[in-house]
XYZ file of C-alpha atoms in Angstrom:
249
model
C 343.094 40.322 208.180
C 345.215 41.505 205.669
C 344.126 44.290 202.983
C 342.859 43.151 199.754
C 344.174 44.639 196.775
C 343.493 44.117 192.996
C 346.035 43.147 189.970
C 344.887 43.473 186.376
C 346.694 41.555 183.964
C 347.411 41.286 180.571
C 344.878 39.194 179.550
C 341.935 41.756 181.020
C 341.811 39.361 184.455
C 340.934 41.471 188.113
C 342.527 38.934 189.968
C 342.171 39.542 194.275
C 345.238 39.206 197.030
C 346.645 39.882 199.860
C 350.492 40.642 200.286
C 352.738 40.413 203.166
C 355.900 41.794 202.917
C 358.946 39.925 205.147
C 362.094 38.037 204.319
C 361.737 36.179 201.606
C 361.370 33.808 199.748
C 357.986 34.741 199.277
C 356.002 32.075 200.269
C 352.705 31.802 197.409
C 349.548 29.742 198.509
C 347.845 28.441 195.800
C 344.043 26.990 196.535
C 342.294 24.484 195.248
C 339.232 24.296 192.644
C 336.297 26.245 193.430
C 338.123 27.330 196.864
C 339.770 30.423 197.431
C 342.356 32.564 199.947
C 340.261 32.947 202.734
C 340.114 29.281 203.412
C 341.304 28.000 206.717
C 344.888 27.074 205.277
C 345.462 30.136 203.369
C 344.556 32.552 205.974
C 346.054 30.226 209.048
C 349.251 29.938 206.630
C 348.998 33.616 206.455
C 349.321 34.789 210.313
C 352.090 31.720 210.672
C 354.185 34.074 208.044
C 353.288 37.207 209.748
C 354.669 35.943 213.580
C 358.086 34.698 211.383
C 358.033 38.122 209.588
C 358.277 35.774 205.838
C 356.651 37.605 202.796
C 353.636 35.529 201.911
C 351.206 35.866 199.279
C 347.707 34.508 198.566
C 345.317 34.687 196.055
C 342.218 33.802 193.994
C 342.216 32.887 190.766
C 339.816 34.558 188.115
C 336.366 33.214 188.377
C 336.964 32.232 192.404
C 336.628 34.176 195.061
C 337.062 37.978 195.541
C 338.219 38.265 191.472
C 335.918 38.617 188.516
C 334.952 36.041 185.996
C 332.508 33.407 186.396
C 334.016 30.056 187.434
C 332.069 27.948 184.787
C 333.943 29.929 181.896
C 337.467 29.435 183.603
C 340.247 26.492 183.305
C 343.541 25.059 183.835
C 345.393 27.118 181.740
C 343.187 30.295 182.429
C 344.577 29.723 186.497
C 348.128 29.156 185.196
C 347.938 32.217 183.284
C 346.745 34.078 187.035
C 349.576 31.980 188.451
C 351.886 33.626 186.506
C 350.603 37.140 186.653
C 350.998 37.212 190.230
C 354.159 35.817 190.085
C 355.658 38.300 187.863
C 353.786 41.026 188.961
C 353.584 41.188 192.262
C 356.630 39.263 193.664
C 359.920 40.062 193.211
C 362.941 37.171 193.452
C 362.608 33.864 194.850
C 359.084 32.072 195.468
C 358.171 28.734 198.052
C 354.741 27.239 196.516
C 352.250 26.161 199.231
C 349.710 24.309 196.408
C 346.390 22.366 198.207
C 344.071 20.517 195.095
C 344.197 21.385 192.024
C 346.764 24.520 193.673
C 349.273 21.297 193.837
C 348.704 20.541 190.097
C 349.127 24.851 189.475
C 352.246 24.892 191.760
C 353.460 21.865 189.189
C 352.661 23.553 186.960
C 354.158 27.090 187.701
C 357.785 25.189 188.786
C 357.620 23.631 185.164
C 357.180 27.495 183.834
C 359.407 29.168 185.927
C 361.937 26.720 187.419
C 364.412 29.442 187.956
C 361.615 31.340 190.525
C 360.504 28.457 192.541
C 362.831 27.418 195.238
C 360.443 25.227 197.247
C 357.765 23.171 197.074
C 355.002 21.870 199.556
C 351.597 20.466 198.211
C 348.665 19.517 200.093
C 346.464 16.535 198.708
C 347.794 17.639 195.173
C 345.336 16.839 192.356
C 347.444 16.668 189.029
C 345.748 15.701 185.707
C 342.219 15.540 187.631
C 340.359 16.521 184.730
C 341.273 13.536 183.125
C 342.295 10.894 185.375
C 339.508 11.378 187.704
C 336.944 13.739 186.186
C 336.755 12.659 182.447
C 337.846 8.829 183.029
C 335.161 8.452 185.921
C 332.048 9.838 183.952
C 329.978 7.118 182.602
C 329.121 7.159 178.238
C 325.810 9.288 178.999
C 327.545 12.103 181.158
C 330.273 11.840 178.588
C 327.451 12.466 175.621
C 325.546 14.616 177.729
C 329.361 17.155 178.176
C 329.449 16.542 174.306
C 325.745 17.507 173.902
C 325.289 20.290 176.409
C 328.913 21.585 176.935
C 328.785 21.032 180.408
C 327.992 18.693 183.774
C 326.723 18.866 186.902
C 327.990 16.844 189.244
C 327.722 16.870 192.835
C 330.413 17.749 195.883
C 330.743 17.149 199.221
C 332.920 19.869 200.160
C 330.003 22.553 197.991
C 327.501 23.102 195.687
C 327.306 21.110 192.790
C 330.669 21.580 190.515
C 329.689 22.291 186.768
C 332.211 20.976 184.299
C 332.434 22.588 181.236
C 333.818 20.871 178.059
C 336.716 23.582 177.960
C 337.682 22.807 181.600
C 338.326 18.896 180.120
C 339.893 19.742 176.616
C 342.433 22.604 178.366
C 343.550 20.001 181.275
C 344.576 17.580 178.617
C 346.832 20.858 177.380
C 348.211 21.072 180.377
C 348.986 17.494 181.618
C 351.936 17.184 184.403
C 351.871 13.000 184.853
C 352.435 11.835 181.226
C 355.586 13.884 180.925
C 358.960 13.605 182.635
C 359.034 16.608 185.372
C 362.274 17.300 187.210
C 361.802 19.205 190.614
C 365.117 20.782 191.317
C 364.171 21.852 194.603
C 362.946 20.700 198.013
C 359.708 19.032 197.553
C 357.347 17.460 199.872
C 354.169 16.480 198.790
C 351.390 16.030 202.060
C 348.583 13.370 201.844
C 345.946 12.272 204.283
C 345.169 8.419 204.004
C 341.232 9.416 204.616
C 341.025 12.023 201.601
C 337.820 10.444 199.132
C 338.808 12.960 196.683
C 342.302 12.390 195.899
C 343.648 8.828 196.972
C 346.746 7.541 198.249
C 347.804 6.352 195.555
C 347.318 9.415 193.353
C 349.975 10.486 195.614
C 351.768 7.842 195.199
C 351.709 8.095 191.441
C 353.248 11.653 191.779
C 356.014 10.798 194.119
C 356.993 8.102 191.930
C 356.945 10.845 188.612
C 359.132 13.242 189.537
C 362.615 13.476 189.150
C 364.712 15.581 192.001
C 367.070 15.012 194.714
C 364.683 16.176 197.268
C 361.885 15.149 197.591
C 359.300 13.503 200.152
C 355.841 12.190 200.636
C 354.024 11.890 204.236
C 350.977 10.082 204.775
C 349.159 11.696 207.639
C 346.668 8.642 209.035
C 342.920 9.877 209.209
C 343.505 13.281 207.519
C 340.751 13.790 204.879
C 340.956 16.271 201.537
C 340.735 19.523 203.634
C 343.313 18.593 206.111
C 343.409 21.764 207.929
C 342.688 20.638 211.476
C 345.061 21.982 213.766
C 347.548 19.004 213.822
C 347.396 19.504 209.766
C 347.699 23.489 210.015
C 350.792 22.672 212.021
C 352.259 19.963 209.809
C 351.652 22.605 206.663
C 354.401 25.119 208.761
C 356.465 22.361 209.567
C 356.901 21.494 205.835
C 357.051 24.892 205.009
C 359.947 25.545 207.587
C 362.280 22.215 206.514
C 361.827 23.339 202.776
C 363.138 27.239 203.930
C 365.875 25.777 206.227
C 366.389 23.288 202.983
C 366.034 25.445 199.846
C-alpha cells in the first residue's frame, strides 16, 4: 500500500494521495461520486503501474475519503478545482486520465482545462452532466420543491448509504456542463461501458461517443458488466485500455 501524503491548495482544501513515481506519463485515477482511491480499481490500477514501473497517481477529492470537508457541502466545480490542484501540483509533464463515474465527467472536464497536459484518455461508466440529465430531470415536482424548500435530498443508493443532494451540487453541474457544448478530444480516447450498469445506461454512453470530436476515439460495450465493473475480467480490460492509449498517445 502506498504512503499517503497530504496537498493543501489554494483554496484552503487538504486533499489525500498516493504517488508513484515511474516513466511517465503519469497515469491520474479519478473516482467516482461519493467513492474514493482505495476502491478496488484505483488501488488494483495502482499495483498494475507499479509491476510496469509507470508513475501513477490517485486521489480523493475534498469531502471524500481520506481529505477534509464534508461531502454534502462539496460539488462539481469544487472536485475540478482538486482536479486541478493535483495536477499542477503534484505532477509534472504529461498526464493519462483513468476517470470511473462522475471521475469520467472530471477527466472531461480536466482535458477541456488543460488540453495541453492530458495525453490520454480512458473512462469507466463515465457519468457526464448527471446532475442534470439524470439527477435533476428524474426527481419528481415534490422532491424538486422539497430541494427548493430544504436545500437538499435524500435519495437512496445501491452501491451506499443514502446520497444527499444539495441544491449547490445541481446549480454548479449546470456550470459545468460537458454534453451541450462541442468538446474536441485531441487524444486517444476510449470510453468503457458495461451493458448491465442501472446507473449509467448504454446509451448515456452512447450519447458521449457520439459528442465528441477527435480522431481517436472508441467505445466498448463489455456484456454483463454492471456500474462497478471491477471484476477481474474488468480490472484487466481497464490495463488493457490503459496500455493501447500509452502505446497510442
Amino acid at each position: 500500500m502506498s504512503d499517503i501524503q497530504f496537498l493543501e491548495t489554494a483554496n484552503g482544501r487538504r486533499i489525500a494521495y498516493a504517488k508513484t513515481d515511474g516513466q511517465g506519463p503519469t497515469i491520474l485515477f479519478l473516482s467516482g461520486l461519493k467513492s474514493d482511491m482505495e476502491g478496488t480499481k484505483a488501488v488494483a490500477l495502482e499495483a498494475w503501474a507499479k509491476t510496469e514501473g509507470r508513475a501513477f497517481l490517485r486521489f480523493d477529492y475534498s469531502g471524500h475519503g481520506q481529505s477534509l470537508g464534508e461531502f454534502t457541502d462539496g460539488c462539481i466545480g469544487d472536485w475540478h478545482e482538486d482536479t486541478l490542484a493535483v495536477v499542477d501540483q503534484l505532477i509534472d509533464g504529461p498526464v493519462l486520465v483513468v476517470g470511473s463515474s462522475m471521475g469520467g465527467w472530471q477527466s472531461l472536464l480536466l482535458a477541456r482545462a488543460r488540453p495541453g497536459r492530458v495525453v490520454g484518455l480512458v473512462t469507466i461508466a463515465a457519468a457526464p452532466d448527471f446532475t442534470e440529465d439524470g439527477y435533476w430531470a428524474g426527481f419528481s415536482d415534490d422532491q424538486k420543491a422539497e430541494l427548493e424548500r430544504e436545500g437538499s435530498l435524500s435519495i437512496p443508493s445501491e452501491y451506499d448509504e443514502d446520497y444527499i443532494i444539495t441544491k449547490r451540487l445541481i446549480e454548479d453541474g449546470r456550470d459545468h456542463l460537458v454534453l451541450r457544448n462541442p468538446l474536441t478530444l485531441d487524444m486517444p480516447v476510449r470510453f468503457l461501458q458495461g451493458t448491465e450498469d442501472t446507473a449509467v445506461p448504454t446509451t448515456q454512453a452512447v450519447k458521449l461517443l457520439e459528442h465528441v470530436d477527435g480522431k481517436d476515439i472508441r467505445l466498448t460495450l463489455v456484456k454483463g458488466a454492471d456500474h462497478r465493473f471491477s471484476d477481474d475480467e474488468c480490472l484487466r480490460t481497464i490495463q488493457k485500455m490503459v496500455k493501447v492509449v500509452l502505446a497510442r498517445g
